[in-house]
Amino acid sequence: MTRNILTETPVLPWKPKIVLFGATLLMNLTRRPNGTLNRRLLNLVNHTVPARNKARQGVKTLDITIDATRNLGFRLFIPTKPPPDVILPVIIFFHGGGFAFFSPNSRHYDNVCRRFAREIPAVIVSVNYRLLPEHGYPSQYDDGFDTLKFLDQQRLDGFPANADLSRCFLVGDSAGGNLAHHVACRAGKAELRQVRVIGQISIQSFFGGEERTESEIRLKKMPIVSLGLTDWLWKAFLPEGGNRDHEAVNVMGPRAVDINGMEYPETVVVVGGFDPLQDRQREFYNWLKRSGKEVKLIEYPNAVHGFYLFPEIPESSHFMKEARDFVHKVSATFKK
Ligand SMILES: *[C@@H]1O[C@H](CO)[C@@H](O)[C@H](O)[C@H]1NC(C)=O
Ligand SMILES: *[C@@H]1O[C@H](CO)[C@@H](O)[C@H](O)[C@H]1NC(C)=O
Ligand SMILES: *[C@@H]1O[C@H](CO)[C@@H](O)[C@H](O)[C@H]1NC(C)=O
């Protein structure tokens, strides 16, 4: 992605440009003023791929159910190239989509998890958490944490024997990044036997607040993230009477939880220069630092919201390399 200095707009390859425009349009057309979503329309354009037990490009996938009553489960991505005696870290992945859109079987999320599995390499658990507006706060956090508890308690059929649960990473983009943070907080207070969360990658995470930030206003014409959409999503997410300074939304704001003394994983915060949410992500980074946590900020000045989902965008490969280096570095520190 290069930057057009004259117009201050990102220059994107045509494919991501079309996909991002389509997604923005769809999120506009399907959200109703009364707080419901037109799921019928969404399902018409819901590009999903089934799980494939036969390895394709070195990764096989499997759908696992945790609790059928709330449709909770995950898609498991297993790299088949590393020899079975190589112990692999586990990434618990939360997809983005404002807590309302997409699922682990969405084409772009299936693709990106395959890349993580192959390129790191790692075993990926991509969580199928409940969505808005039918399920609001804190269902998504409950589902995320229940997935950790499930992994902690079970030795699953089909769960690779070389997956090392004592080296778990939480990775999420956009709303998935918000979710990862809250799951990290719960894990920090919980007694887990096998699962140990040692790292987090917070990719363009979705945070909010009552007061508008400079980047939210200046970049309001960028793809995906408009104030119209984010206000709608937070309204659907929050409990009756809650506002955007709620601790779940404005994590580092006036009602922030004190995490100073709490166990919290080493973190990378990823920011894009054309993402309206960037000011809040930097605040999140600064808040983690002030709270005494190990945290690194990675900035891609030319990146739009969701850039890493598109291999055509050069920053996507740079990010993948950073993710791999981070997982290897933190894993080495925690080697048993
Ligand atoms: C919201 O609006 C849609 C379409 O206008 C309608 O079908 C639906 O019943 C409404 N739902 C509620 C809860 O008001
Ligand atoms: C898309 O469709 C698939 C299968 O038909 C379903 O599992 C998934 O939940 C749907 N995703 C969304 C966001 O509606
Ligand atoms: C989506 O809606 C926002 C306002 O809510 C508007 O600024 C933007 O242009 C719309 N984009 C598309 C592609 O419909």
Coordinates of C-alpha atoms and ligand atoms in Angstrom, one line a residue:
M1 CA 0.0 0.0 0.0
T2 CA 1.4 3.4 -0.9
R3 CA 0.1 6.6 0.5
N4 CA -1.3 9.3 -1.8
I5 CA 0.1 12.4 -0.1
L6 CA -2.1 14.8 -2.0
T7 CA -5.5 13.3 -0.9
E8 CA -4.4 11.5 2.2
T9 CA -6.0 8.4 1.0
P10 CA -4.6 4.9 1.0
V11 CA -3.8 3.5 -2.5
L12 CA -5.0 -0.1 -2.4
P13 CA -4.8 -3.0 -4.8
W14 CA -8.1 -3.4 -6.6
K15 CA -9.2 -6.6 -4.9
P16 CA -9.0 -5.5 -1.3
K17 CA -10.5 -2.2 -2.4
I18 CA -13.6 -4.0 -3.8
V19 CA -13.9 -6.4 -0.9
L20 CA -13.7 -3.6 1.7
F21 CA -16.2 -1.4 -0.2
G22 CA -18.6 -4.4 -0.4
A23 CA -18.2 -5.1 3.3
T24 CA -18.8 -1.5 4.2
L25 CA -21.9 -1.3 2.1
L26 CA -23.2 -4.6 3.5
M27 CA -22.8 -3.5 7.1
N28 CA -24.6 -0.3 6.1
L29 CA -27.5 -2.0 4.4
T30 CA -28.1 -4.8 6.9
R31 CA -28.2 -2.7 10.2
R32 CA -31.6 -1.4 11.0
P33 CA -32.4 1.7 13.0
N34 CA -34.4 -0.4 15.5
G35 CA -31.2 -2.3 16.5
T36 CA -31.8 -5.5 14.5
L37 CA -29.8 -6.9 11.6
N38 CA -31.2 -8.2 8.3
R39 CA -29.7 -11.6 8.7
R40 CA -31.5 -12.9 5.6
L41 CA -29.6 -10.4 3.4
L42 CA -26.4 -11.2 5.3
N43 CA -26.8 -14.9 4.7
L44 CA -27.1 -14.3 1.0
V45 CA -23.6 -12.9 0.8
N46 CA -22.1 -15.0 3.6
H47 CA -19.1 -16.6 1.9
T48 CA -18.2 -19.6 4.0
V49 CA -15.9 -22.6 3.6
P50 CA -16.4 -26.0 5.2
A51 CA -13.8 -27.6 7.4
R52 CA -11.4 -29.9 5.5
N53 CA -9.9 -32.9 7.1
K54 CA -7.7 -33.4 4.1
A55 CA -4.6 -31.1 4.3
R56 CA -4.6 -28.3 1.8
Q57 CA -1.4 -26.2 1.6
G58 CA -0.1 -27.9 4.7
V59 CA -3.1 -27.3 7.0
K60 CA -6.2 -29.4 7.8
T61 CA -9.3 -28.1 9.6
L62 CA -11.9 -29.5 11.9
D63 CA -15.0 -28.0 13.6
I64 CA -15.4 -28.8 17.3
T65 CA -18.6 -28.2 19.4
I66 CA -18.3 -27.0 23.0
D67 CA -21.9 -26.2 23.8
A68 CA -24.6 -26.9 21.2
T69 CA -27.3 -25.0 23.1
R70 CA -25.5 -21.7 22.3
N71 CA -23.7 -22.8 19.2
L72 CA -20.4 -22.4 20.9
G73 CA -17.4 -24.2 19.3
F74 CA -14.3 -23.5 17.3
R75 CA -12.6 -24.3 14.1
L76 CA -9.3 -26.1 14.7
F77 CA -6.4 -25.5 12.2
I78 CA -3.6 -28.1 12.3
P79 CA -0.4 -27.6 10.3
T80 CA 0.6 -30.9 8.8
K81 CA 4.1 -30.1 7.6
P82 CA 6.0 -29.9 11.0
P83 CA 7.1 -33.3 12.1
P84 CA 5.0 -34.7 14.9
D85 CA 7.8 -34.4 17.5
V86 CA 7.9 -30.6 17.1
I87 CA 5.9 -29.1 19.9
L88 CA 3.6 -26.3 18.6
P89 CA 2.2 -23.2 20.4
V90 CA -1.5 -22.7 20.5
I91 CA -3.2 -19.6 19.2
I92 CA -6.7 -18.9 20.4
F93 CA -8.1 -16.6 17.7
F94 CA -11.1 -14.2 17.8
H95 CA -12.3 -12.9 14.5
G96 CA -13.4 -9.3 14.0
G97 CA -16.7 -7.9 12.7
G98 CA -17.9 -5.6 15.4
F99 CA -19.2 -8.6 17.5
A100 CA -22.0 -8.9 14.9
F101 CA -20.5 -10.1 11.6
F102 CA -18.5 -13.1 10.3
S103 CA -17.6 -16.4 11.8
P104 CA -14.6 -18.8 11.8
N105 CA -15.9 -20.3 8.6
S106 CA -16.0 -16.9 6.8
R107 CA -13.6 -17.2 3.8
H108 CA -11.3 -14.4 4.9
Y109 CA -11.0 -15.6 8.5
D110 CA -10.5 -19.2 7.4
N111 CA -7.7 -18.0 5.1
V112 CA -5.9 -15.9 7.6
C113 CA -6.0 -18.7 10.2
R114 CA -4.5 -21.1 7.7
R115 CA -1.7 -18.6 7.2
F116 CA -1.1 -18.3 10.9
A117 CA -1.1 -22.1 11.2
R118 CA 1.3 -22.6 8.4
E119 CA 3.6 -19.7 8.7
I120 CA 4.2 -19.6 12.5
P121 CA 3.6 -22.7 12.7
A122 CA 1.0 -23.1 15.4
V123 CA -2.3 -24.9 16.2
I124 CA -5.1 -22.4 15.8
V125 CA -8.4 -22.5 17.8
S126 CA -10.7 -20.0 16.0
V127 CA -13.7 -19.4 18.3
N128 CA -17.3 -19.3 17.1
Y129 CA -18.6 -16.9 19.7
R130 CA -22.2 -15.6 19.9
L131 CA -23.0 -12.5 17.9
L132 CA -24.9 -9.2 18.2
P133 CA -27.6 -8.1 18.3
E134 CA -29.2 -11.3 19.5
H135 CA -26.5 -11.7 22.2
G136 CA -24.9 -8.7 23.8
Y137 CA -22.3 -8.1 26.5
P138 CA -20.9 -10.2 28.1
S139 CA -21.9 -13.3 26.0
Q140 CA -18.8 -12.8 23.7
Y141 CA -16.4 -12.7 26.7
D142 CA -18.1 -15.7 28.4
D143 CA -17.8 -17.7 25.2
G144 CA -14.2 -16.7 24.8
F145 CA -13.3 -17.7 28.3
D146 CA -15.4 -20.8 28.3
T147 CA -13.3 -21.9 25.3
L148 CA -10.1 -21.6 27.4
K149 CA -11.7 -23.6 30.2
F150 CA -12.8 -26.3 27.7
L151 CA -9.2 -26.6 26.4
D152 CA -8.0 -26.7 30.0
Q153 CA -10.2 -29.5 31.0
Q154 CA -10.4 -31.8 28.0
R155 CA -8.1 -33.9 26.0
L156 CA -10.0 -33.8 22.8
D157 CA -10.1 -36.5 20.2
G158 CA -8.4 -35.0 17.2
F159 CA -6.6 -32.3 19.3
P160 CA -3.0 -32.7 18.1
A161 CA -0.8 -34.3 20.7
N162 CA 2.1 -31.9 19.9
A163 CA 0.0 -28.8 20.8
D164 CA 1.4 -27.2 23.9
L165 CA -1.3 -25.7 26.0
S166 CA 1.3 -24.2 28.3
R167 CA 2.2 -21.8 25.5
C168 CA -1.1 -20.2 24.5
F169 CA -1.5 -16.9 22.7
L170 CA -4.6 -14.8 22.4
V171 CA -4.9 -13.2 19.0
G172 CA -7.8 -11.1 17.7
D173 CA -8.5 -8.3 15.2
S174 CA -11.0 -5.5 15.7
A175 CA -13.8 -6.7 18.0
G176 CA -11.8 -9.9 18.3
G177 CA -8.9 -7.8 19.8
N178 CA -11.3 -6.3 22.4
L179 CA -12.5 -9.8 23.2
A180 CA -8.9 -11.1 23.5
H181 CA -8.1 -8.4 26.1
H182 CA -11.1 -9.3 28.2
V183 CA -10.3 -13.0 28.0
A184 CA -6.7 -12.2 29.0
C185 CA -8.0 -10.4 32.1
R186 CA -10.3 -13.3 33.1
A187 CA -7.4 -15.8 32.5
G188 CA -5.2 -13.7 34.7
K189 CA -7.5 -14.2 37.6
A190 CA -8.4 -17.8 37.0
E191 CA -6.9 -21.1 38.2
L192 CA -6.1 -23.0 35.0
R193 CA -4.3 -26.3 35.1
Q194 CA -2.9 -26.8 31.6
V195 CA -3.7 -23.6 29.7
R196 CA -1.2 -20.8 30.2
V197 CA -1.7 -17.6 28.3
I198 CA 1.8 -16.2 27.6
G199 CA 1.2 -13.7 24.8
Q200 CA -1.3 -11.6 23.0
I201 CA -1.5 -10.0 19.6
S202 CA -4.0 -7.1 19.5
I203 CA -4.7 -6.3 15.9
Q204 CA -6.4 -3.0 15.2
S205 CA -8.7 -3.6 18.2
F206 CA -12.1 -2.2 18.6
F207 CA -12.4 0.2 21.5
G208 CA -14.7 3.1 22.0
G209 CA -15.7 6.0 24.2
E210 CA -18.2 8.8 24.6
E211 CA -15.8 11.5 23.5
R212 CA -14.8 11.4 19.8
T213 CA -11.0 11.1 19.1
E214 CA -9.2 13.1 16.4
S215 CA -8.7 10.0 14.2
E216 CA -12.3 9.0 14.4
I217 CA -13.3 12.4 13.0
R218 CA -10.5 12.9 10.5
L219 CA -10.8 9.4 9.0
K220 CA -14.6 9.0 9.0
K221 CA -14.6 8.2 5.2
M222 CA -12.3 5.2 5.5
P223 CA -13.6 1.7 4.7
I224 CA -15.5 -0.4 7.4
V225 CA -15.2 1.8 10.5
S226 CA -17.7 4.7 10.4
L227 CA -19.1 6.4 13.4
G228 CA -22.6 5.4 12.2
L229 CA -21.6 1.8 12.4
T230 CA -19.5 1.9 15.6
D231 CA -22.2 3.8 17.5
W232 CA -24.8 1.3 16.3
L233 CA -22.6 -1.7 17.4
W234 CA -21.9 -0.3 20.9
K235 CA -25.5 0.4 21.4
A236 CA -26.4 -3.2 20.5
F237 CA -23.5 -4.5 22.7
L238 CA -24.0 -2.5 25.9
P239 CA -26.5 -3.4 28.6
E240 CA -29.6 -1.1 28.9
G241 CA -28.5 2.3 30.1
G242 CA -24.8 1.7 29.5
N243 CA -22.7 4.2 27.6
R244 CA -19.5 4.0 25.6
D245 CA -17.4 4.8 28.7
H246 CA -18.3 1.4 30.0
E247 CA -15.2 -0.5 31.0
A248 CA -15.7 -3.1 28.3
V249 CA -15.7 -0.4 25.6
N250 CA -13.5 2.4 26.9
V251 CA -11.1 -0.2 28.4
M252 CA -8.5 2.5 29.4
G253 CA -11.0 5.3 30.0
P254 CA -12.6 6.9 33.1
R255 CA -14.0 3.6 34.4
A256 CA -10.9 1.5 33.6
V257 CA -10.3 -1.6 35.7
D258 CA -7.0 -1.5 37.6
I259 CA -4.8 -4.2 36.1
N260 CA -1.6 -3.2 37.8
G261 CA -1.2 -6.2 40.1
M262 CA -2.8 -8.7 37.6
E263 CA -1.1 -11.3 35.6
Y264 CA -1.3 -10.2 32.0
P265 CA 0.4 -11.7 28.9
E266 CA 3.1 -9.9 26.9
T267 CA 1.4 -8.0 24.2
V268 CA 1.9 -6.6 20.7
V269 CA -0.5 -3.8 19.7
V270 CA -0.9 -3.4 15.9
V271 CA -2.0 0.0 14.5
G272 CA -2.8 1.2 11.0
G273 CA -2.4 4.9 9.9
F274 CA -5.7 4.9 8.0
D275 CA -7.7 3.3 10.7
P276 CA -10.1 5.6 12.5
L277 CA -9.7 3.5 15.7
Q278 CA -5.9 4.2 15.9
D279 CA -6.0 6.8 18.6
R280 CA -7.8 4.5 20.9
Q281 CA -5.4 1.6 20.1
R282 CA -2.4 3.9 21.1
E283 CA -4.2 4.8 24.3
F284 CA -4.6 1.1 25.0
Y285 CA -0.9 0.6 24.4
N286 CA 0.0 3.5 26.7
W287 CA -2.4 2.2 29.4
L288 CA -0.9 -1.2 29.3
K289 CA 2.6 0.3 29.7
R290 CA 1.5 2.5 32.6
S291 CA 0.0 -0.6 34.2
G292 CA 3.4 -2.2 34.1
K293 CA 2.8 -4.7 31.3
E294 CA 5.3 -5.9 28.6
V295 CA 3.9 -4.3 25.4
K296 CA 5.2 -3.4 22.0
L297 CA 3.5 -1.0 19.5
I298 CA 3.8 -1.8 15.7
E299 CA 2.6 0.9 13.4
Y300 CA 1.8 0.5 9.7
P301 CA 1.3 4.1 8.5
N302 CA -0.4 3.1 5.2
A303 CA -2.7 0.4 6.6
V304 CA -6.5 0.6 6.6
H305 CA -8.7 -1.3 9.0
G306 CA -8.6 -5.0 8.2
F307 CA -5.4 -4.8 6.0
Y308 CA -3.9 -8.0 7.3
L309 CA -6.7 -10.1 5.9
F310 CA -5.4 -9.4 2.3
P311 CA -2.2 -11.1 1.3
E312 CA -2.1 -8.7 -1.7
I313 CA -1.3 -5.9 0.7
P314 CA 2.5 -5.8 1.4
E315 CA 2.0 -4.9 5.1
S316 CA 0.1 -8.1 5.5
S317 CA 3.2 -10.1 5.0
H318 CA 5.2 -7.8 7.2
F319 CA 2.7 -8.3 9.9
M320 CA 2.8 -12.1 9.5
K321 CA 6.5 -12.0 10.0
E322 CA 6.2 -9.9 13.2
A323 CA 3.6 -12.3 14.5
R324 CA 5.8 -15.3 13.9
D325 CA 8.8 -13.6 15.5
F326 CA 6.8 -12.6 18.5
V327 CA 5.4 -16.1 19.1
H328 CA 8.8 -17.6 18.7
K329 CA 10.5 -15.1 21.0
V330 CA 7.9 -15.4 23.8
S331 CA 7.7 -19.2 23.4
A332 CA 11.5 -19.4 23.9
T333 CA 11.2 -17.5 27.2
F334 CA 8.6 -19.9 28.5
K335 CA 10.2 -23.2 27.3
K336 CA 9.8 -25.9 29.9
Ligands
LIG1 C1 -37.2 -4.0 13.3 O1 -37.4 -3.6 11.9 C2 -37.6 -4.7 11.0 C3 -37.8 -4.2 9.6 O2 -38.2 -2.9 9.5 C4 -38.9 -5.5 11.4 O3 -39.1 -6.6 10.6 C5 -38.6 -6.0 12.9 O4 -39.8 -6.7 13.3 C6 -38.3 -4.9 13.8 N1 -37.9 -5.5 15.1 C7 -38.2 -4.9 16.3 C8 -37.7 -5.6 17.5 O5 -38.7 -3.8 16.4
LIG2 C1 -22.7 -17.9 7.6 O1 -23.2 -19.2 7.2 C2 -22.6 -20.3 7.9 C3 -23.1 -21.6 7.3 O2 -24.2 -21.4 6.6 C4 -23.0 -20.2 9.4 O3 -22.3 -21.2 10.1 C5 -22.4 -18.9 9.9 O4 -22.8 -18.7 11.3 C6 -22.9 -17.7 9.1 N1 -22.2 -16.5 9.5 C7 -22.9 -15.4 9.9 C8 -22.1 -14.3 10.4 O5 -24.1 -15.3 9.8
LIG3 C1 -21.7 3.7 5.1 O1 -22.3 4.5 6.1 C2 -21.5 5.6 6.5 C3 -22.3 6.4 7.5 O2 -22.9 5.6 8.5 C4 -21.2 6.5 5.3 O3 -20.3 7.5 5.7 C5 -20.5 5.6 4.2 O4 -20.2 6.4 3.1 C6 -21.3 4.4 3.9 N1 -20.5 3.6 2.9 C7 -21.1 2.8 2.0 C8 -20.2 2.1 1.1 O5 -22.3 2.6 2.0

